[in-house]
CSV table of C-alpha atoms in Angstrom, one decimal:
chain,number,residue,atom,x,y,z
A,696,MET,CA,0.4,-20.6,-11.5
A,697,GLU,CA,2.6,-22.3,-8.9
A,698,LEU,CA,4.1,-19.9,-6.4
A,699,ASN,CA,7.3,-21.9,-6.0
A,700,LYS,CA,8.0,-21.5,-9.7
A,701,ILE,CA,8.0,-17.7,-9.5
A,702,HIS,CA,11.6,-16.2,-9.6
A,703,SER,CA,10.9,-12.6,-10.4
A,704,VAL,CA,7.9,-10.3,-9.7
A,705,TYR,CA,7.2,-6.7,-10.8
A,706,PHE,CA,4.7,-4.7,-8.7
A,707,LEU,CA,2.8,-1.9,-10.3
A,708,GLY,CA,2.0,0.3,-7.3
A,709,ILE,CA,4.6,-1.3,-5.0
A,710,GLY,CA,4.3,1.4,-2.3
A,711,GLY,CA,0.8,0.6,-1.2
A,712,ILE,CA,0.4,-1.0,2.2
A,713,GLY,CA,-0.9,-4.2,0.9
A,714,MET,CA,1.4,-4.4,-2.1
A,715,SER,CA,4.5,-3.6,0.0
A,716,ALA,CA,3.7,-6.6,2.3
A,717,LEU,CA,3.4,-8.9,-0.7
A,718,ALA,CA,6.7,-7.6,-2.1
A,719,LEU,CA,8.4,-8.1,1.2
A,720,TYR,CA,7.0,-11.6,1.4
A,721,PHE,CA,8.6,-12.5,-2.0
A,722,ILE,CA,11.9,-10.9,-1.1
A,723,GLN,CA,12.0,-13.1,2.0
A,724,LYS,CA,11.3,-16.1,-0.3
A,725,GLY,CA,14.4,-15.2,-2.4
A,726,VAL,CA,12.4,-13.9,-5.4
A,727,ARG,CA,13.8,-11.0,-7.4
A,728,VAL,CA,11.4,-8.0,-6.8
A,729,SER,CA,11.1,-4.8,-8.7
A,730,GLY,CA,8.3,-2.3,-9.2
A,731,TYR,CA,6.9,1.2,-9.8
A,732,ASP,CA,5.2,3.8,-7.6
A,733,ARG,CA,4.5,7.5,-7.9
A,734,VAL,CA,6.5,8.7,-5.0
A,735,GLU,CA,9.3,7.5,-2.7
A,736,THR,CA,8.0,6.7,0.8
A,737,THR,CA,9.2,5.0,4.0
A,738,LEU,CA,7.7,1.7,2.7
A,739,THR,CA,9.5,1.9,-0.6
A,740,ARG,CA,12.8,2.8,1.0
A,741,ASN,CA,12.5,-0.2,3.3
A,742,LEU,CA,11.9,-2.5,0.2
A,743,VAL,CA,14.9,-1.0,-1.6
A,744,SER,CA,17.1,-1.6,1.5
A,745,LYS,CA,16.1,-5.2,1.3
A,746,GLY,CA,17.0,-5.6,-2.4
A,747,ALA,CA,14.0,-4.4,-4.4
A,748,HIS,CA,14.5,-2.2,-7.5
A,749,ILE,CA,11.9,0.6,-7.7
A,750,VAL,CA,11.3,3.3,-10.2
A,751,TYR,CA,9.2,6.4,-9.8
A,752,GLU,CA,8.9,7.6,-13.4
A,753,GLU,CA,5.8,6.6,-15.4
A,754,GLU,CA,7.6,5.3,-18.5
A,755,ALA,CA,6.5,2.0,-20.2
A,756,ASN,CA,10.0,0.8,-21.0
A,757,LEU,CA,11.0,0.9,-17.3
A,758,CYS,CA,8.8,-2.2,-16.8
A,759,PRO,CA,10.9,-5.3,-17.4
A,760,TYR,CA,9.5,-7.8,-19.9
A,761,ASN,CA,11.2,-10.9,-18.6
A,762,VAL,CA,9.5,-11.2,-15.2
A,763,ASP,CA,7.5,-14.3,-14.2
A,764,LEU,CA,4.6,-12.3,-12.8
A,765,LEU,CA,3.3,-8.7,-12.7
A,766,VAL,CA,1.2,-7.9,-9.7
A,767,TYR,CA,-1.0,-4.8,-9.8
A,768,THR,CA,-3.5,-2.9,-7.6
A,769,PRO,CA,-6.7,-1.4,-8.9
A,770,ALA,CA,-5.5,1.9,-7.4
A,771,VAL,CA,-3.2,2.2,-10.4
A,772,PRO,CA,-5.4,3.7,-13.2
A,773,ALA,CA,-6.0,2.0,-16.5
A,774,THR,CA,-4.3,4.9,-18.3
A,775,HIS,CA,-0.9,4.1,-16.8
A,776,LEU,CA,1.7,3.9,-19.6
A,777,SER,CA,2.9,0.5,-18.5
A,778,TRP,CA,-0.3,-1.3,-19.5
A,779,GLN,CA,0.1,-1.3,-23.3
A,780,TYR,CA,3.8,-2.4,-22.8
A,781,ILE,CA,2.6,-5.3,-20.5
A,782,GLN,CA,0.1,-6.5,-23.1
A,783,GLU,CA,2.6,-6.3,-26.0
A,784,HIS,CA,5.1,-8.5,-24.1
A,785,ALA,CA,2.4,-11.0,-22.8
A,786,ILE,CA,3.6,-10.6,-19.2
A,787,PRO,CA,1.5,-12.8,-16.8
A,788,VAL,CA,-0.7,-10.5,-14.7
A,789,LYS,CA,-2.6,-10.9,-11.5
A,790,LYS,CA,-4.3,-8.6,-9.0
A,791,ARG,CA,-2.8,-8.2,-5.6
A,792,ALA,CA,-5.9,-9.9,-4.1
A,793,GLU,CA,-5.5,-12.9,-6.3
A,794,VAL,CA,-1.8,-13.4,-5.2
A,795,LEU,CA,-2.7,-13.0,-1.6
A,796,GLY,CA,-5.5,-15.5,-2.0
A,797,MET,CA,-3.1,-18.0,-3.6
A,798,ILE,CA,-0.7,-17.6,-0.6
A,799,ALA,CA,-3.5,-17.8,2.0
A,800,ASP,CA,-4.9,-21.0,0.6
A,801,HIS,CA,-1.8,-22.8,2.0
A,802,TYR,CA,-2.6,-21.8,5.6
A,803,LYS,CA,-5.3,-21.8,8.2
A,804,THR,CA,-6.3,-18.3,7.4
A,805,ILE,CA,-8.0,-15.8,9.7
A,806,GLY,CA,-9.6,-13.2,7.5
A,807,VAL,CA,-10.6,-9.9,9.1
A,808,ALA,CA,-13.1,-7.9,7.1
A,809,GLY,CA,-15.1,-4.8,7.8
A,810,THR,CA,-15.5,-1.2,6.5
A,811,HIS,CA,-13.7,-0.1,9.6
A,812,GLY,CA,-11.8,-1.8,12.4
A,813,LYS,CA,-10.2,-4.5,10.3
A,814,THR,CA,-6.6,-3.2,10.5
A,815,THR,CA,-6.7,-2.9,14.3
A,816,ILE,CA,-8.4,-6.2,14.8
A,817,SER,CA,-6.1,-8.1,12.5
A,818,THR,CA,-3.0,-6.5,14.1
A,819,MET,CA,-4.4,-7.3,17.6
A,820,ILE,CA,-4.9,-11.0,16.6
A,821,THR,CA,-1.4,-11.1,15.1
A,822,HIS,CA,0.1,-9.7,18.2
A,823,ILE,CA,-1.7,-12.0,20.5
A,824,LEU,CA,-0.9,-15.2,18.5
A,825,SER,CA,2.7,-14.3,17.8
A,826,ASN,CA,3.4,-13.7,21.4
A,827,ALA,CA,1.6,-16.8,22.6
A,828,SER,CA,2.5,-20.4,22.0
A,829,ILE,CA,0.5,-20.4,18.7
A,830,GLN,CA,2.6,-18.1,16.5
A,831,CYS,CA,1.3,-16.9,13.1
A,832,ASN,CA,2.0,-15.4,9.8
A,833,ALA,CA,0.3,-12.1,8.8
A,834,PHE,CA,-0.4,-9.7,6.0
A,835,LEU,CA,-1.6,-6.5,7.6
A,836,GLY,CA,-3.1,-3.3,6.3
A,837,GLY,CA,-1.1,-1.1,8.6
A,838,LEU,CA,2.3,-1.1,10.4
A,839,SER,CA,2.2,-2.8,13.7
A,840,LYS,CA,3.8,-0.6,16.4
A,841,ASN,CA,5.0,-3.7,18.2
A,842,PHE,CA,7.0,-5.2,15.4
A,843,ASP,CA,7.2,-2.2,13.0
A,844,SER,CA,6.0,-4.1,9.9
A,845,ASN,CA,2.9,-5.0,7.9
A,846,LEU,CA,4.3,-8.6,7.3
A,847,LEU,CA,5.0,-11.3,9.8
A,848,ILE,CA,6.5,-14.7,8.8
A,849,ALA,CA,6.5,-17.7,11.2
A,850,PRO,CA,7.7,-20.7,9.2
A,851,GLN,CA,6.7,-23.1,12.0
A,852,SER,CA,3.1,-21.9,12.1
A,853,ASP,CA,0.2,-22.9,9.9
A,854,TRP,CA,-1.9,-19.9,11.0
A,855,MET,CA,-2.1,-16.8,8.9
A,856,VAL,CA,-3.9,-13.5,9.7
A,857,VAL,CA,-5.0,-11.5,6.6
A,858,GLU,CA,-6.7,-8.2,6.4
A,859,ALA,CA,-9.7,-9.0,4.1
A,860,ASP,CA,-10.3,-5.8,2.0
A,861,GLU,CA,-13.7,-5.2,0.6
A,862,PHE,CA,-12.5,-2.7,-2.0
A,863,ASP,CA,-12.9,-4.1,-5.5
A,864,ARG,CA,-14.3,-7.3,-3.9
A,865,SER,CA,-10.8,-8.3,-3.1
A,866,PHE,CA,-11.8,-10.4,0.0
A,867,LEU,CA,-13.7,-12.8,-2.3
A,868,GLN,CA,-10.3,-14.3,-3.2
A,869,LEU,CA,-10.0,-15.7,0.4
A,870,HIS,CA,-11.4,-18.9,1.9
A,871,PRO,CA,-10.7,-18.3,5.6
A,872,TRP,CA,-10.6,-20.8,8.4
A,873,PHE,CA,-12.0,-18.1,10.7
A,874,SER,CA,-13.7,-15.1,9.2
A,875,VAL,CA,-14.4,-11.8,11.0
A,876,VAL,CA,-16.7,-9.0,9.9
A,877,SER,CA,-16.6,-5.8,12.1
A,878,ALA,CA,-18.8,-3.4,10.1
A,879,MET,CA,-20.7,-3.1,6.9
A,880,ASP,CA,-21.3,0.7,6.6
A,881,ALA,CA,-22.0,2.0,3.1
A,882,ASP,CA,-18.7,2.7,1.5
A,883,HIS,CA,-16.9,2.1,-1.9
A,884,LEU,CA,-20.1,2.9,-3.6
A,885,ASP,CA,-18.1,3.6,-6.8
A,886,ILE,CA,-17.5,-0.2,-6.8
A,887,TYR,CA,-20.8,-1.5,-5.3
A,888,GLY,CA,-23.4,1.0,-6.4
A,889,ASP,CA,-25.4,0.8,-3.2
A,890,LYS,CA,-25.2,-0.6,0.3
A,891,GLN,CA,-27.3,-3.7,-0.6
A,892,ASN,CA,-24.7,-4.9,-3.1
A,893,LEU,CA,-21.9,-4.2,-0.5
A,894,CYS,CA,-23.8,-6.3,2.1
A,895,LYS,CA,-24.2,-9.1,-0.5
A,896,ALA,CA,-20.5,-9.2,-1.1
A,897,PHE,CA,-19.8,-9.5,2.7
A,898,ALA,CA,-22.3,-12.3,2.9
A,899,GLU,CA,-20.6,-14.1,0.1
A,900,TYR,CA,-17.2,-13.6,1.8
A,901,VAL,CA,-18.6,-15.2,5.0
A,902,SER,CA,-20.1,-18.1,3.0
A,903,GLN,CA,-16.6,-18.9,1.8
A,904,THR,CA,-15.5,-19.7,5.4
A,905,ASN,CA,-14.0,-23.2,5.7
A,906,SER,CA,-16.5,-25.8,6.7
A,907,HIS,CA,-14.4,-26.6,9.7
A,908,GLY,CA,-14.1,-23.0,10.8
A,909,LEU,CA,-16.1,-20.2,12.4
A,910,SER,CA,-17.4,-16.7,11.6
A,911,PHE,CA,-17.2,-14.0,14.1
A,912,LEU,CA,-19.7,-11.2,13.4
A,913,LYS,CA,-20.4,-7.9,15.0
A,914,TYR,CA,-23.8,-8.4,16.6
A,915,GLY,CA,-26.7,-7.0,14.5
A,916,LEU,CA,-25.0,-7.4,11.1
A,917,PRO,CA,-27.5,-8.8,8.5
A,918,ILE,CA,-25.5,-12.0,7.7
A,919,GLN,CA,-26.6,-15.5,8.4
A,920,GLY,CA,-24.2,-18.4,8.9
A,921,SER,CA,-24.4,-21.9,10.3
A,922,CYS,CA,-21.2,-21.6,12.4
A,923,THR,CA,-21.4,-18.1,13.6
A,924,LEU,CA,-20.5,-16.3,16.9
A,925,THR,CA,-21.3,-12.7,17.6
A,926,TYR,CA,-19.6,-10.0,19.6
A,927,HIS,CA,-20.4,-6.5,20.8
A,928,LEU,CA,-19.1,-3.9,23.2
A,929,GLN,CA,-22.0,-4.4,25.6
A,930,ASP,CA,-24.5,-7.2,26.5
A,931,VAL,CA,-27.0,-7.3,23.7
A,932,ASN,CA,-27.3,-11.1,23.6
A,933,ALA,CA,-24.0,-11.3,21.8
A,934,ASP,CA,-21.8,-14.4,22.5
A,935,TYR,CA,-18.8,-12.2,23.5
A,936,TYR,CA,-19.1,-8.8,25.2
A,937,ALA,CA,-17.5,-6.6,27.9
A,938,GLU,CA,-18.6,-5.9,31.5
A,939,ASN,CA,-17.2,-3.6,34.2
A,940,ILE,CA,-15.4,-1.3,31.8
A,941,THR,CA,-13.3,1.2,33.7
A,942,ILE,CA,-10.7,3.8,32.7
A,943,ALA,CA,-7.9,5.0,34.9
A,944,ASN,CA,-4.7,6.8,33.9
A,945,GLU,CA,-5.7,6.5,30.3
A,946,GLU,CA,-5.8,2.6,30.6
A,947,TYR,CA,-8.9,0.4,30.3
A,948,SER,CA,-9.9,-2.6,32.3
A,949,PHE,CA,-12.8,-4.9,31.5
A,950,ASP,CA,-14.2,-8.4,32.1
A,951,LEU,CA,-14.7,-10.4,28.9
A,952,ILE,CA,-17.9,-12.5,28.9
A,953,THR,CA,-17.6,-15.6,26.7
A,954,PRO,CA,-20.0,-18.5,26.0
A,955,SER,CA,-18.0,-20.6,28.5
A,956,GLY,CA,-17.6,-18.0,31.3
A,957,LYS,CA,-15.9,-14.8,32.3
A,958,ILE,CA,-12.3,-13.7,32.0
A,959,LYS,CA,-11.8,-11.0,34.6
A,960,ALA,CA,-9.7,-7.9,34.5
A,961,LEU,CA,-8.3,-7.7,31.0
A,962,ARG,CA,-6.3,-4.6,30.7
A,963,MET,CA,-5.5,-2.5,27.7
A,964,SER,CA,-3.5,0.7,27.2
A,965,TYR,CA,-4.7,1.3,23.6
A,966,PRO,CA,-7.3,4.0,23.9
A,967,GLY,CA,-10.9,4.2,22.7
A,968,LEU,CA,-14.1,2.3,23.5
A,969,HIS,CA,-14.2,1.1,19.9
A,970,ASN,CA,-10.9,-0.5,20.5
A,971,ILE,CA,-12.3,-2.4,23.5
A,972,GLU,CA,-14.8,-3.8,21.0
A,973,ASN,CA,-12.0,-4.6,18.6
A,974,ALA,CA,-10.2,-6.4,21.5
A,975,ILE,CA,-13.3,-8.4,22.3
A,976,VAL,CA,-13.4,-10.1,18.8
A,977,ALA,CA,-9.6,-10.4,18.7
A,978,SER,CA,-9.7,-12.2,22.0
A,979,ALA,CA,-12.5,-14.4,20.9
A,980,VAL,CA,-10.6,-15.5,17.8
A,981,ALA,CA,-7.4,-16.0,19.8
A,982,LEU,CA,-9.1,-18.2,22.4
A,983,HIS,CA,-10.5,-20.4,19.6
A,984,CYS,CA,-7.0,-20.7,18.2
A,985,GLY,CA,-5.9,-22.1,21.5
A,986,VAL,CA,-4.4,-19.1,23.3
A,987,SER,CA,-4.7,-19.5,27.1
A,988,GLU,CA,-6.4,-16.9,29.4
A,989,ALA,CA,-3.0,-16.0,30.9
A,990,GLU,CA,-1.4,-15.5,27.5
A,991,LEU,CA,-4.4,-13.4,26.4
A,992,LYS,CA,-4.1,-11.1,29.5
A,993,GLN,CA,-0.4,-10.6,29.0
A,994,THR,CA,-0.5,-10.0,25.2
A,995,LEU,CA,-3.5,-7.8,25.1
A,996,TYR,CA,-1.9,-5.4,27.6
A,997,SER,CA,1.3,-5.2,25.7
A,998,PHE,CA,-0.4,-4.3,22.4
A,999,LYS,CA,0.9,-0.9,21.3
A,1000,GLY,CA,-1.4,-0.4,18.4
A,1001,VAL,CA,-1.1,0.4,14.7
A,1002,LYS,CA,0.7,3.4,13.1
A,1003,ARG,CA,-1.9,6.0,12.0
A,1004,ARG,CA,-4.6,4.4,14.2
A,1005,PHE,CA,-5.1,6.7,17.2
A,1006,ASP,CA,-1.4,7.2,17.0
A,1007,TYR,CA,0.0,9.6,19.6
A,1008,GLN,CA,2.7,12.0,18.2
A,1009,ILE,CA,2.9,14.3,21.2
A,1010,LYS,CA,1.5,13.6,24.7
A,1011,THR,CA,2.3,16.3,27.2
A,1012,PRO,CA,0.4,18.2,29.9
A,1013,ASN,CA,0.2,21.2,27.5
A,1014,LEU,CA,-0.6,19.5,24.2
A,1015,ILE,CA,-2.0,16.3,22.8
A,1016,TYR,CA,-1.3,15.5,19.1
A,1017,ILE,CA,-2.9,12.3,17.6
A,1018,ASP,CA,-2.7,11.1,14.0
A,1019,ASP,CA,-5.4,8.8,12.6
A,1020,TYR,CA,-6.2,7.1,9.3
A,1021,ALA,CA,-10.0,7.6,9.7
A,1022,HIS,CA,-11.6,8.6,6.4
A,1023,HIS,CA,-15.3,7.4,6.7
A,1024,PRO,CA,-17.8,9.5,8.7
A,1025,ASN,CA,-18.4,6.7,11.2
A,1026,GLU,CA,-14.6,6.2,11.8
A,1027,ILE,CA,-14.2,10.0,12.2
A,1028,GLN,CA,-17.0,10.1,14.8
A,1029,ALA,CA,-15.5,7.1,16.7
A,1030,CYS,CA,-12.1,8.7,16.9
A,1031,ILE,CA,-13.4,12.1,18.0
A,1032,GLU,CA,-15.6,10.5,20.7
A,1033,SER,CA,-12.7,8.5,22.0
A,1034,VAL,CA,-10.6,11.7,22.3
A,1035,ARG,CA,-13.5,13.5,24.1
A,1036,GLU,CA,-13.8,10.5,26.5
A,1037,LEU,CA,-10.1,10.7,27.4
A,1038,TYR,CA,-9.7,14.5,27.3
A,1039,PRO,CA,-13.1,16.0,28.1
A,1040,LYS,CA,-11.8,19.4,29.0
A,1041,ARG,CA,-9.5,19.9,26.0
A,1042,LYS,CA,-10.4,21.9,22.9
A,1043,ILE,CA,-10.0,19.7,19.8
A,1044,THR,CA,-8.6,21.0,16.5
A,1045,LEU,CA,-9.0,18.6,13.6
A,1046,ILE,CA,-7.0,18.7,10.3
A,1047,PHE,CA,-8.9,16.6,7.8
A,1048,GLN,CA,-8.0,15.5,4.3
A,1049,PRO,CA,-11.1,14.1,2.5
A,1050,HIS,CA,-10.3,10.9,0.5
A,1051,LEU,CA,-11.9,10.5,-2.9
A,1052,TYR,CA,-14.4,12.8,-4.6
A,1053,SER,CA,-17.0,10.1,-4.8
A,1054,ARG,CA,-16.9,9.3,-1.1
A,1055,THR,CA,-17.1,13.1,-0.2
A,1056,ARG,CA,-20.1,13.4,-2.5
A,1057,ASP,CA,-21.9,10.2,-1.4
A,1058,PHE,CA,-21.5,10.9,2.4
A,1059,ALA,CA,-21.4,14.7,2.5
A,1060,ALA,CA,-24.2,15.0,5.1
A,1061,ASP,CA,-22.5,12.4,7.3
A,1062,PHE,CA,-19.1,14.1,7.0
A,1063,VAL,CA,-20.7,17.4,8.0
A,1064,LYS,CA,-22.1,15.8,11.1
A,1065,SER,CA,-19.0,13.9,12.2
A,1066,LEU,CA,-16.5,16.7,11.4
A,1067,GLY,CA,-18.7,19.2,13.3
A,1068,LEU,CA,-18.0,17.3,16.6
A,1069,VAL,CA,-14.7,19.1,17.0
A,1070,ASP,CA,-14.1,22.7,18.2
A,1071,THR,CA,-12.0,23.9,15.2
A,1072,LEU,CA,-11.8,22.3,11.8
A,1073,ILE,CA,-9.1,22.7,9.1
A,1074,LEU,CA,-9.9,21.2,5.7
A,1075,LEU,CA,-7.3,20.2,3.2
A,1076,ASP,CA,-8.0,19.6,-0.5
A,1077,ILE,CA,-9.6,16.3,-1.4
A,1078,TYR,CA,-7.1,13.6,-2.1
A,1079,PRO,CA,-8.2,12.1,-5.4
A,1080,ALA,CA,-6.4,8.7,-5.4
A,1081,ARG,CA,-7.6,6.9,-8.4
A,1082,GLU,CA,-10.3,9.4,-9.3
A,1083,LEU,CA,-10.8,12.5,-11.5
A,1084,PRO,CA,-12.5,15.6,-10.0
A,1085,ILE,CA,-16.3,15.6,-9.8
A,1086,GLU,CA,-17.9,19.0,-10.6
A,1087,GLY,CA,-19.2,20.7,-7.5
A,1088,VAL,CA,-17.4,18.3,-5.1
A,1089,SER,CA,-14.7,20.0,-3.0
A,1090,SER,CA,-13.6,20.6,0.6
A,1091,GLU,CA,-15.2,24.1,0.2
A,1092,MET,CA,-18.6,22.3,-0.2
A,1093,LEU,CA,-18.1,20.7,3.3
A,1094,LYS,CA,-17.0,24.0,4.8
A,1095,ASP,CA,-20.1,25.8,3.5
A,1096,LYS,CA,-22.3,23.3,5.4
A,1097,ILE,CA,-20.6,23.5,8.8
A,1098,LYS,CA,-21.8,26.7,10.4
A,1099,HIS,CA,-21.4,26.3,14.2
A,1100,ILE,CA,-17.6,26.0,14.5
A,1101,PRO,CA,-14.6,27.8,13.0
A,1102,VAL,CA,-13.6,26.1,9.7
A,1103,TYR,CA,-10.5,26.9,7.7
A,1104,LEU,CA,-9.6,25.9,4.2
A,1105,THR,CA,-5.9,25.5,3.4
A,1106,HIS,CA,-3.5,23.8,1.1
A,1107,LYS,CA,-0.8,21.5,2.4
A,1108,LYS,CA,2.0,24.0,1.8
A,1109,GLU,CA,0.2,26.7,3.8
A,1110,LEU,CA,-0.8,24.5,6.8
A,1111,LEU,CA,2.1,25.3,9.1
A,1112,SER,CA,1.6,29.0,8.6
A,1113,LEU,CA,-2.1,28.6,9.5
A,1114,LEU,CA,-1.2,26.6,12.7
A,1115,GLN,CA,1.0,29.4,13.8
A,1116,THR,CA,-2.1,31.6,14.1
A,1117,LEU,CA,-4.1,29.1,16.2
A,1118,SER,CA,-4.0,28.2,19.9
A,1119,LEU,CA,-3.7,24.4,20.0
A,1120,ASP,CA,-4.7,22.2,23.0
A,1121,CYS,CA,-5.5,18.9,21.3
A,1122,LEU,CA,-4.7,18.4,17.7
A,1123,ILE,CA,-5.7,15.5,15.4
A,1124,THR,CA,-4.6,14.9,11.8
A,1125,MET,CA,-6.9,12.6,10.0
A,1126,GLY,CA,-7.3,11.0,6.5
A,1127,ALA,CA,-6.3,8.2,4.2
A,1128,GLY,CA,-4.5,10.2,1.5
A,1129,ASP,CA,-1.0,11.7,1.7
A,1130,ILE,CA,-1.7,13.7,4.9
A,1131,ASP,CA,0.7,11.3,6.6
A,1132,THR,CA,3.6,13.2,4.9
A,1133,LEU,CA,2.6,16.2,7.0
A,1134,VAL,CA,2.7,14.4,10.4
A,1135,LEU,CA,6.5,14.8,10.9
A,1136,PRO,CA,6.7,18.4,9.9
A,1137,ILE,CA,3.7,19.3,12.1
A,1138,LYS,CA,5.3,17.3,15.0
A,1139,LYS,CA,8.6,19.1,14.6
A,1140,TYR,CA,6.9,22.5,14.4
A,1141,LEU,CA,5.0,21.9,17.6
A,1142,GLN,CA,8.0,20.5,19.4
A,1143,ASN,CA,10.1,23.6,18.4
A,1144,LYS,CA,7.3,25.9,19.4
């Protein structure tokens, strides 16, 4: 299928962060875009404002039969009413990852993979390149706070930054010029079965790196490559690492050690030691793309972050409110530890919405450990996404295992009422489901209070 011969596309699950970026890309190319999603969101409203036609009812006959291509995400269940209709009308069908791979093959692609960190790293690289002399295109897994989008088009640039998603082995559709792997923690075991198979998939992804390119791997990951550079937060024989890390007025400063020398006094206002490590690999990639040291210093400091990644909602002397996308135990721990580092004297209240029954079951012990790092915990019901309930798996199961701190169970509709009974000093909302729809109501309640 040739992309330049596509004149109309239908997206089944158009409101997803990856799908909406693809839809926006086709709209900008002058292609007629329509689609379905379960609920109206900020992302879908943005697409409609740019000309997309979107429906929110699950009815087969709402899917047009005369489109050139239907793009779907595996997050849409096989029971969706549109599937039989699509088959009856012989509509050409491709996964989101396939279409992204087709587009990326026309560029010098920087693919950023990892079970956590990939959205921040890819957005950092995009920000650095796009504000340097290099420029770049980008498909991101989050909304950049610098340019308020998950898509960046730079017609004059042959570089493209892509978030390489391991879910459903999507990243194997990519053949990057530069590949990045930030982490390979056990996750998506409903897809891979065990961590060994997950690691094999990451190794296969790295093996698909262009022969003229490079792989940038977190030091210690069990992946071999002939053209590989490593990075780490600290000096552990990695090729890139940080020295002289200091924090003042909630801003970081550090020296970047590279194979060719030292870049002194890089500054970053985006919080968290894990984000210093993300900045290290983003800087390494940018330098190999041709970004100068002066450009790197300027652009790294101006990076504002990603929406729902350590995203400040309220920042006053009396109250800190942060929203974060973390949904894996290691991500949760990293976020909480960063908050503790910045605000060691504050009491942390966490509102957490578990994502997927299978993930909650598979990592229950790890969730108990990471969630137990706060002072007060509020658990919402599990967000099922593409899954059906699993017997015995619930938020109450987690609550019963966390004994040393106050733990509350509540439904979304009752959350604000519960917050009225609590004394809040530092609040975090966290999760990958629809907890984001609660952020604005919580923020308004706290501001009015």
